[in-house]
Amino acid sequence: MADGNSEHDRLTRRESLLKLGGLAATVAGAGAWAGHELLDAPTAGAAGTGPAAVASGLVSCVLAPEMTEGPYYVDGDKVRRNITEGKPGAPLLLRLTVVDVSSCKPIKGAAVDVWHADAGGLYSEEAALSTAGQTFLRGIQRTDAKGLSIFRTIYPGWYMGRTVHIHVKVYLGGRTVHTGQLFFPDSLTDAVYRRSPYNRRLGRDTRNATDSIFRNGGKRSLLVLRKSGNGYTGRITMGVSRS
């Protein structure tokens, strides 16, 4: 489902991964680990969960359960950092780090794919949602030497039956090594949703504690969130297995 005006900018997932490169090692199985903290907690409180701490072995890498990719996965996301395409919402800077779970060392060249709903709860590229041909809030980035990939997006909206989340996939050598979801503290979501454009929709029916997917390892996939200007910065480190 491609937009004719941007067809030349789009890549199939296979082409994207070949273009991005990655590790040549054969990979199978995957998982993710993450620490989490309260928004606006003291900086020192995050010292033990950041990428530097991971790389230095100050924390243990623990595999988290894999999670469903959901019904809105699309083969053909764009390679780009800014995925907003003008969609309104609270700015969110995602800093996603990929490390080798066996050594806790950052992995360079991993392809990280993210996608999520807009403030109105809609996903792009979905005919049933009247968004076919649109590509908002989807993108792929390659990790740098520190294992870091960065995305500029917005705080996700909600839809019936699910807590607020972002989908993520990680690829090494062109193969999927992790499929997961990233979550937000309900207290922060409540605060964000009191503002426009989120406050145009009422009746959010699912919170973390009542979300069946969150209950299956979601606490390990909570983003570490900080206030940043008029928006937020979210961090998480995902440990993936190469064997």
Backbone as numpy.savetxt, mean C-alpha at the origin, in Angstrom:
# Nx Ny Nz CAx CAy CAz Cx Cy Cz
-8.67 -2.54 -19.88 -9.51 -1.35 -19.88 -8.64 -0.11 -19.88
-8.11 0.25 -21.04 -7.18 1.37 -21.09 -7.81 2.58 -21.71
-7.38 3.76 -21.29 -7.79 5.02 -21.85 -6.98 5.25 -23.10
-7.64 5.45 -24.24 -6.94 5.60 -25.50 -5.92 6.70 -25.48
-6.18 7.80 -24.75 -5.26 8.93 -24.70 -3.99 8.61 -23.95
-4.00 7.57 -23.13 -2.81 7.26 -22.35 -2.30 5.85 -22.61
-2.76 5.26 -23.71 -2.44 3.87 -23.99 -0.94 3.63 -24.06
-0.21 4.59 -24.66 1.23 4.41 -24.80 1.95 4.53 -23.47
1.29 5.12 -22.46 1.91 5.27 -21.15 1.67 4.06 -20.27
0.74 3.23 -20.69 0.37 2.10 -19.85 1.23 0.89 -20.16
1.46 0.07 -19.16 2.25 -1.14 -19.32 1.45 -2.29 -18.74
1.52 -3.45 -19.41 0.94 -4.63 -18.77 1.81 -4.94 -17.57
1.27 -5.71 -16.65 2.06 -6.02 -15.47 3.34 -6.72 -15.83
3.31 -7.64 -16.78 4.52 -8.34 -17.17 5.54 -7.37 -17.75
5.08 -6.46 -18.63 5.98 -5.47 -19.22 6.54 -4.55 -18.15
5.68 -4.17 -17.19 6.13 -3.28 -16.12 7.27 -3.91 -15.34
7.10 -5.17 -15.00 8.10 -5.83 -14.17 9.38 -6.05 -14.93
9.29 -6.36 -16.22 10.49 -6.51 -17.02 11.21 -5.19 -17.15
10.44 -4.11 -17.31 11.03 -2.79 -17.45 11.68 -2.34 -16.14
11.01 -2.64 -15.04 11.55 -2.25 -13.74 12.74 -3.09 -13.33
12.82 -4.30 -13.84 13.89 -5.19 -13.42 13.52 -5.87 -12.13
14.50 -6.24 -11.35 14.26 -6.93 -10.10 15.33 -7.97 -9.89
15.16 -8.81 -8.92 16.16 -9.81 -8.61 15.96 -11.02 -9.48
17.06 -11.64 -9.88 16.98 -12.79 -10.77 16.73 -14.07 -10.00
16.84 -14.01 -8.70 16.68 -15.22 -7.90 15.27 -15.76 -8.02
15.13 -17.08 -8.01 13.82 -17.70 -7.99 13.19 -17.48 -6.63
11.92 -17.10 -6.63 11.27 -16.78 -5.37 9.96 -17.53 -5.26
9.59 -17.82 -4.03 8.31 -18.47 -3.78 7.93 -18.22 -2.35
6.63 -18.04 -2.12 6.17 -17.75 -0.77 6.48 -16.32 -0.41
5.74 -15.78 0.55 5.97 -14.40 0.93 5.26 -14.08 2.21
5.52 -12.86 2.71 4.84 -12.39 3.89 5.25 -10.98 4.16
4.72 -10.39 5.20 5.08 -9.02 5.55 5.07 -8.88 7.04
5.86 -7.94 7.53 5.82 -7.65 8.95 5.80 -6.16 9.10
5.34 -5.70 10.22 5.30 -4.25 10.44 5.06 -3.95 11.89
5.63 -2.86 12.35 5.28 -2.33 13.66 4.28 -1.22 13.44
3.67 -0.74 14.51 2.75 0.38 14.35 2.75 1.19 15.63
2.34 2.44 15.53 2.34 3.33 16.67 1.21 4.31 16.53
0.91 5.01 17.59 -0.13 6.02 17.56 0.34 7.24 16.79
-0.58 7.88 16.08 -0.27 9.12 15.39 0.23 10.13 16.41
1.29 10.88 16.00 1.89 11.92 16.83 2.57 11.39 18.08
2.91 10.10 18.09 3.72 9.57 19.19 5.11 10.17 19.09
5.89 10.23 20.18 7.22 10.80 20.13 8.09 10.11 19.10
8.95 10.86 18.45 9.81 10.32 17.41 10.62 9.14 17.92
11.09 9.22 19.14 11.90 8.14 19.69 11.15 6.83 19.73
9.83 6.90 19.80 9.04 5.69 19.86 9.05 4.91 18.58
9.42 5.56 17.48 9.44 4.88 16.19 10.81 4.36 15.84
11.82 4.64 16.67 13.19 4.31 16.32 13.40 2.82 16.10
12.62 1.99 16.78 12.82 0.56 16.67 12.07 -0.09 15.55
11.32 0.66 14.75 10.52 0.04 13.70 10.80 0.57 12.32
11.69 1.53 12.17 11.97 2.12 10.87 12.90 1.27 10.04
13.10 1.65 8.75 13.96 0.91 7.84 15.38 0.75 8.36
15.94 1.79 9.01 17.30 1.69 9.51 17.41 0.61 10.58
16.40 0.56 11.44 16.40 -0.46 12.49 16.29 -1.85 11.89
15.50 -1.97 10.84 15.34 -3.26 10.17 16.66 -3.70 9.57
17.30 -2.80 8.81 18.53 -3.13 8.13 19.64 -3.48 9.11
19.64 -2.88 10.29 20.69 -3.12 11.26 20.41 -4.33 12.14
19.23 -4.94 11.96 18.89 -6.12 12.72 18.40 -5.83 14.12
17.98 -4.59 14.40 17.51 -4.23 15.73 16.14 -4.80 16.04
15.42 -5.21 15.01 14.11 -5.81 15.22 14.05 -7.12 14.45
13.12 -7.98 14.82 12.97 -9.26 14.15 11.98 -9.14 12.99
12.28 -9.81 11.91 11.35 -9.84 10.78 10.40 -11.02 11.00
9.12 -10.75 11.03 8.12 -11.79 11.27 7.15 -11.82 10.10
7.00 -12.96 9.49 6.08 -13.09 8.37 4.64 -12.93 8.83
3.88 -12.13 8.11 2.46 -11.95 8.41 1.64 -12.73 7.39
0.40 -13.05 7.71 -0.44 -13.80 6.78 -0.65 -13.04 5.47
-0.70 -13.79 4.39 -1.07 -13.20 3.11 -2.55 -12.81 3.17
-2.93 -11.81 2.35 -4.31 -11.35 2.33 -4.81 -11.29 0.89
-6.10 -11.40 0.72 -6.69 -11.39 -0.61 -6.39 -10.10 -1.36
-6.20 -10.22 -2.67 -5.97 -9.02 -3.48 -7.27 -8.27 -3.74
-8.41 -8.90 -3.44 -9.70 -8.22 -3.61 -10.19 -8.25 -5.05
-11.40 -7.75 -5.28 -12.02 -7.83 -6.61 -11.60 -6.72 -7.56
-10.79 -5.77 -7.11 -10.50 -4.60 -7.94 -9.07 -4.53 -8.43
-8.40 -5.69 -8.48 -7.04 -5.76 -9.01 -7.09 -5.60 -10.53
-6.13 -4.85 -11.09 -6.05 -4.63 -12.53 -4.64 -4.91 -13.01
-4.50 -5.70 -14.07 -3.20 -5.98 -14.67 -2.88 -4.87 -15.65
-2.03 -3.94 -15.26 -1.68 -2.86 -16.17 -1.54 -1.52 -15.50
-1.14 -1.49 -14.23 -0.97 -0.22 -13.54 0.21 0.56 -14.10
0.18 1.86 -13.94 1.25 2.72 -14.43 2.43 2.74 -13.46
3.62 2.89 -14.04 4.82 3.09 -13.23 4.91 4.58 -12.93
4.61 4.96 -11.70 4.57 6.38 -11.34 4.53 6.52 -9.82
4.96 7.67 -9.34 4.96 7.95 -7.91 3.67 8.62 -7.47
3.21 9.61 -8.24 1.98 10.33 -7.90 0.81 9.63 -8.56
-0.08 9.06 -7.76 -1.19 8.29 -8.31 -2.54 8.97 -8.11
-2.54 10.22 -7.66 -3.80 10.87 -7.30 -4.67 11.22 -8.50
-4.05 11.68 -9.60 -4.80 12.14 -10.78 -5.86 13.17 -10.40
-5.53 14.02 -9.43 -6.44 15.11 -9.07 -7.58 14.72 -8.16
-7.62 13.49 -7.70 -8.69 13.07 -6.80 -8.60 13.83 -5.47
-9.73 14.36 -4.97 -9.70 15.11 -3.71 -9.57 14.19 -2.51
-8.95 14.73 -1.46 -8.81 13.96 -0.23 -7.61 14.42 0.56
-7.48 13.93 1.77 -6.33 14.27 2.62 -5.07 13.68 2.01
-4.05 14.50 1.75 -2.81 13.98 1.15 -2.19 12.88 2.02
-1.70 11.85 1.35 -1.05 10.74 2.04 0.21 10.37 1.29
1.35 10.46 1.96 2.62 10.04 1.39 2.94 8.65 1.95
2.97 7.66 1.06 3.27 6.29 1.47 4.76 6.01 1.29
5.40 5.52 2.34 6.81 5.11 2.30 6.85 3.62 2.65
6.93 2.79 1.63 6.85 1.35 1.79 8.22 0.73 1.55
8.74 0.05 2.56 10.07 -0.53 2.49 9.97 -2.05 2.38
10.79 -2.64 1.52 10.82 -4.08 1.32 12.17 -4.62 1.79
12.13 -5.64 2.65 13.37 -6.25 3.15 13.30 -7.76 3.00
14.47 -8.38 3.01 14.59 -9.83 3.01 14.27 -10.32 4.42
13.26 -11.15 4.55 12.81 -11.56 5.88 13.86 -12.38 6.62
14.74 -13.06 5.89 15.74 -13.90 6.54 16.92 -13.11 7.08
17.21 -11.95 6.46 18.36 -11.16 6.89 17.99 -9.77 7.39
16.76 -9.35 7.13 16.27 -8.00 7.46 16.99 -6.92 6.67
17.67 -7.28 5.60 18.35 -6.29 4.78 17.43 -5.78 3.68
17.51 -4.48 3.36 16.66 -3.91 2.31 16.89 -4.59 0.96
15.85 -4.68 0.17 15.94 -5.26 -1.17 15.79 -4.15 -2.21
16.77 -4.01 -3.06 16.73 -3.04 -4.14 16.09 -3.68 -5.38
15.28 -2.90 -6.09 14.73 -3.35 -7.36 13.44 -4.12 -7.27
12.84 -4.23 -6.09 11.53 -4.87 -5.99 10.48 -3.93 -6.57
9.47 -4.48 -7.22 8.37 -3.69 -7.76 7.21 -3.73 -6.77
6.77 -2.56 -6.34 5.68 -2.45 -5.37 4.47 -1.84 -6.07
3.36 -2.52 -5.99 2.12 -2.13 -6.68 1.06 -1.81 -5.63
0.44 -0.64 -5.72 -0.62 -0.27 -4.77 -1.87 0.17 -5.52
-3.02 -0.02 -4.90 -4.29 0.49 -5.43 -5.30 0.59 -4.29
-6.19 1.57 -4.38 -7.19 1.74 -3.32 -8.35 2.60 -3.81
-9.38 2.69 -2.97 -10.59 3.44 -3.31 -10.38 4.94 -3.12
-11.17 5.73 -3.85 -11.12 7.19 -3.68 -11.98 7.59 -2.48
-12.11 8.89 -2.25 -12.85 9.37 -1.08 -14.31 8.93 -1.11
-14.83 8.65 -2.29 -16.21 8.20 -2.43 -16.37 6.70 -2.38
-15.27 5.97 -2.15 -15.34 4.52 -2.06 -15.27 3.80 -3.39
-14.86 4.50 -4.46 -14.80 3.90 -5.79 -13.37 3.57 -6.20
-13.23 2.45 -6.92 -11.96 2.07 -7.52 -11.98 2.44 -9.00
-10.82 2.74 -9.55 -10.73 2.99 -10.99 -10.74 1.67 -11.75
-10.90 1.78 -13.06 -10.85 0.63 -13.98 -11.91 -0.43 -13.68
-13.08 -0.01 -13.24 -14.15 -0.96 -12.94 -15.43 -0.56 -13.65
-15.82 -1.35 -14.64 -17.02 -1.05 -15.42 -18.25 -0.99 -14.52
-18.32 -1.88 -13.54 -19.48 -1.92 -12.65 -19.60 -0.65 -11.81
-18.50 0.07 -11.65 -18.49 1.30 -10.87 -18.46 2.53 -11.77
-18.61 2.31 -13.07 -18.58 3.39 -14.08 -17.24 4.13 -14.08
-16.16 3.40 -13.80 -14.83 4.01 -13.82 -13.90 3.32 -14.82
-14.47 2.55 -15.75 -13.66 1.88 -16.76 -12.86 2.90 -17.55
-11.59 2.59 -17.83 -10.74 3.51 -18.57 -10.05 4.54 -17.72
-10.42 4.64 -16.44 -9.77 5.57 -15.53 -8.70 4.83 -14.72
-7.66 5.55 -14.32 -6.51 4.89 -13.68 -6.14 5.51 -12.33
-7.03 6.30 -11.75 -6.69 6.98 -10.51 -6.39 6.00 -9.37
-5.47 6.41 -8.51 -5.12 5.71 -7.28 -4.63 4.29 -7.51
-3.85 4.14 -8.59 -3.15 2.89 -8.90 -1.76 3.23 -9.38
-0.77 2.43 -9.02 0.57 2.69 -9.52 1.59 1.68 -9.03
2.73 1.69 -9.70 3.85 0.81 -9.37 5.10 1.66 -9.19
5.91 1.31 -8.19 7.21 1.93 -7.99 8.25 0.85 -7.69
9.49 1.15 -8.06 10.61 0.26 -7.80 11.33 0.71 -6.53
11.75 -0.23 -5.71 12.47 0.12 -4.48 13.90 0.56 -4.79
14.40 1.50 -3.98 15.77 1.98 -4.15 16.74 1.13 -3.33
17.97 1.60 -3.19 19.00 0.83 -2.48 18.64 0.60 -1.02
17.76 1.43 -0.47 17.32 1.27 0.91 16.05 0.43 1.02
15.61 -0.12 -0.12 14.39 -0.92 -0.13 13.13 -0.11 -0.10
13.24 1.20 -0.36 12.12 2.12 -0.19 11.42 2.44 -1.51
10.10 2.40 -1.48 9.26 2.89 -2.58 8.33 3.96 -2.01
8.07 5.00 -2.80 7.28 6.13 -2.32 6.11 6.40 -3.26
4.94 6.63 -2.69 3.76 6.98 -3.47 3.10 8.22 -2.87
2.64 9.10 -3.74 1.83 10.25 -3.31 0.39 9.94 -3.67
-0.47 9.91 -2.66 -1.86 9.54 -2.89 -2.74 10.31 -1.91
-3.94 9.79 -1.64 -4.84 10.40 -0.67 -5.29 9.33 0.32
-5.80 9.77 1.44 -6.35 8.86 2.43 -7.54 8.14 1.79
-7.58 6.81 1.82 -8.64 6.08 1.12 -10.03 6.32 1.71
-11.03 6.18 0.86 -12.41 6.19 1.32 -12.85 4.79 1.70
-14.10 4.68 2.14 -14.63 3.40 2.58 -15.70 2.91 1.63
-15.97 1.61 1.68 -17.13 1.05 0.99 -17.71 -0.05 1.86
-18.95 -0.42 1.57 -19.70 -1.32 2.44 -18.97 -2.66 2.64
-18.94 -3.10 3.89 -18.42 -4.42 4.20 -16.93 -4.50 4.45
-16.20 -3.39 4.28 -14.75 -3.41 4.48 -14.29 -2.24 5.31
-13.28 -2.47 6.14 -12.62 -1.37 6.82 -11.72 -0.65 5.83
-11.21 0.51 6.19 -10.39 1.31 5.29 -9.04 0.62 5.07
-8.61 0.53 3.80 -7.39 -0.21 3.50 -6.80 0.20 2.16
-5.57 -0.20 1.95 -4.86 -0.06 0.67 -4.34 -1.44 0.29
-4.52 -1.81 -0.96 -3.99 -3.09 -1.45 -2.54 -2.92 -1.87
-1.74 -3.97 -1.68 -0.33 -3.92 -2.07 0.12 -5.28 -2.57
0.95 -5.25 -3.61 1.64 -6.45 -4.10 3.12 -6.12 -4.23
3.96 -7.12 -3.99 5.40 -6.96 -4.16 5.90 -8.04 -5.11
6.75 -7.64 -6.06 7.31 -8.56 -7.05 8.83 -8.55 -6.98
9.42 -9.72 -7.14 10.86 -9.85 -7.29 11.12 -10.72 -8.51
11.99 -10.26 -9.39 12.28 -11.05 -10.58 11.06 -11.35 -11.42
10.06 -10.48 -11.37 8.86 -10.66 -12.18 7.82 -11.57 -11.58
8.03 -12.03 -10.34 7.07 -12.93 -9.71 6.52 -12.31 -8.43
5.26 -12.61 -8.14 4.62 -12.09 -6.93 5.18 -12.79 -5.70
5.69 -12.00 -4.74 6.19 -12.57 -3.49 5.38 -12.12 -2.27
4.51 -11.15 -2.48 3.63 -10.75 -1.37 2.37 -10.10 -1.91
1.24 -10.50 -1.37 -0.04 -9.86 -1.64 -0.65 -9.53 -0.29
-0.89 -8.26 -0.04 -1.40 -7.88 1.27 -2.28 -6.65 1.24
-2.65 -6.19 2.41 -3.44 -4.97 2.56 -2.86 -4.17 3.71
-2.91 -2.85 3.58 -2.41 -1.94 4.60 -3.59 -1.25 5.27
-3.53 -1.10 6.58 -4.67 -0.60 7.34 -4.34 0.67 8.12
-5.41 1.31 8.63 -5.32 2.59 9.33 -5.99 2.48 10.69
-5.49 3.18 11.71 -6.18 3.20 13.01 -7.56 3.82 12.85
-8.57 3.21 13.43 -9.93 3.74 13.31 -10.05 5.15 13.89
-9.30 5.44 14.94 -9.38 6.76 15.55 -8.94 7.85 14.57
-7.91 7.56 13.78 -7.46 8.53 12.79 -8.47 8.63 11.65
-8.98 7.49 11.21 -9.98 7.50 10.14 -11.19 8.32 10.55
-11.64 8.17 11.78 -12.78 8.95 12.27 -12.50 10.45 12.15
-11.29 10.86 12.50 -10.93 12.28 12.43 -10.87 12.77 10.99
-10.27 11.98 10.12 -10.17 12.36 8.71 -11.54 12.45 8.08
-12.41 11.52 8.41 -13.73 11.45 7.78 -14.69 12.54 8.26
-14.28 13.29 9.25 -15.11 14.43 9.66 -14.90 15.64 8.75
-13.93 15.54 7.86 -13.62 16.65 6.97 -14.03 16.33 5.54
-14.14 17.37 4.73 -14.46 17.21 3.31 -13.25 16.61 2.59
-13.48 15.78 1.57 -14.75 15.37 0.98 -15.36 14.13 1.62
-14.71 13.59 2.63 -15.16 12.33 3.22 -16.49 12.47 3.96
-16.75 13.66 4.52 -17.96 13.84 5.32 -19.23 13.94 4.47
-19.09 13.83 3.16 -20.28 13.81 2.30 -20.95 12.45 2.33
-20.26 11.45 2.84 -20.81 10.10 2.93 -20.85 9.67 4.38
-22.01 9.20 4.82 -22.18 8.73 6.18 -22.50 7.24 6.17
-22.41 6.62 7.32 -22.84 5.23 7.44 -21.76 4.20 7.27
-20.49 4.57 7.50 -19.42 3.56 7.42 -19.78 2.40 8.33
-19.88 1.20 7.76 -20.44 0.08 8.51 -19.41 -0.90 9.05
-18.14 -0.74 8.70 -17.13 -1.72 9.10 -15.89 -1.04 9.64
-15.46 -1.47 10.82 -14.24 -0.97 11.43 -13.23 -2.11 11.51
-12.03 -1.81 11.94 -11.00 -2.85 11.96 -11.44 -4.09 12.73
-12.02 -3.90 13.89 -12.38 -5.03 14.74 -13.44 -5.93 14.14
-14.22 -5.40 13.20 -15.30 -6.19 12.60 -15.01 -6.58 11.15
-13.79 -6.31 10.69 -13.41 -6.65 9.32 -12.76 -8.03 9.31
-13.30 -8.95 8.52 -12.82 -10.33 8.54 -11.37 -10.44 8.06
-10.97 -9.60 7.14 -9.59 -9.65 6.64 -8.63 -9.05 7.65
-9.01 -7.93 8.27 -8.15 -7.33 9.29 -7.92 -8.30 10.44
-8.95 -9.05 10.80 -8.81 -9.99 11.92 -7.80 -11.09 11.64
-7.45 -11.27 10.36 -6.49 -12.30 9.97 -5.11 -11.67 9.75
-4.56 -11.07 10.80 -3.21 -10.52 10.72 -3.13 -9.04 10.46
-4.26 -8.34 10.46 -4.27 -6.93 10.12 -3.48 -6.04 11.06
-3.37 -6.43 12.33 -2.63 -5.59 13.28 -1.18 -5.43 12.86
-0.64 -6.45 12.20 0.74 -6.37 11.73 0.87 -5.53 10.47
-0.25 -5.18 9.88 -0.24 -4.41 8.64 -0.77 -3.00 8.82
-0.82 -2.53 10.07 -1.21 -1.15 10.33 -0.07 -0.22 9.94
-0.38 0.79 9.17 0.62 1.79 8.80 1.05 2.59 10.02
2.31 2.98 10.06 2.81 3.94 11.04 2.53 5.31 10.45
1.65 6.09 11.08 1.16 7.34 10.49 1.60 8.55 11.30
2.00 9.59 10.59 2.40 10.87 11.18 1.67 12.00 10.46
1.32 13.03 11.19 0.77 14.23 10.58 1.88 14.90 9.79
1.56 15.34 8.59 2.54 15.98 7.72 1.85 17.09 6.94
2.06 18.35 7.35 1.37 19.45 6.70 -0.13 19.31 6.86
-0.84 19.36 5.73 -2.30 19.19 5.78 -2.71 17.74 5.53
-1.73 16.84 5.57 -2.03 15.43 5.34 -1.24 14.53 6.27
-0.84 13.37 5.75 -0.19 12.36 6.58 0.91 11.65 5.81
1.85 11.10 6.56 2.86 10.20 6.00 2.65 8.84 6.64
2.56 7.80 5.81 2.37 6.44 6.31 3.56 5.57 5.95
4.08 4.84 6.93 5.24 3.97 6.71 4.93 2.54 7.13
5.55 1.62 6.42 5.51 0.23 6.83 6.68 -0.48 6.16
7.17 -1.54 6.80 8.24 -2.36 6.23 7.70 -3.76 6.02
7.87 -4.26 4.81 7.35 -5.57 4.43 8.51 -6.53 4.22
8.55 -7.58 5.02 9.59 -8.59 4.86 9.10 -9.68 3.94
9.84 -9.96 2.87 9.43 -10.97 1.91 10.44 -12.12 1.89
9.94 -13.30 1.62 10.77 -14.50 1.60 11.19 -14.83 0.17
12.45 -15.16 -0.02 12.94 -15.53 -1.35 13.04 -17.04 -1.51
12.69 -17.80 -0.51 12.86 -19.25 -0.62 11.62 -19.99 -0.13
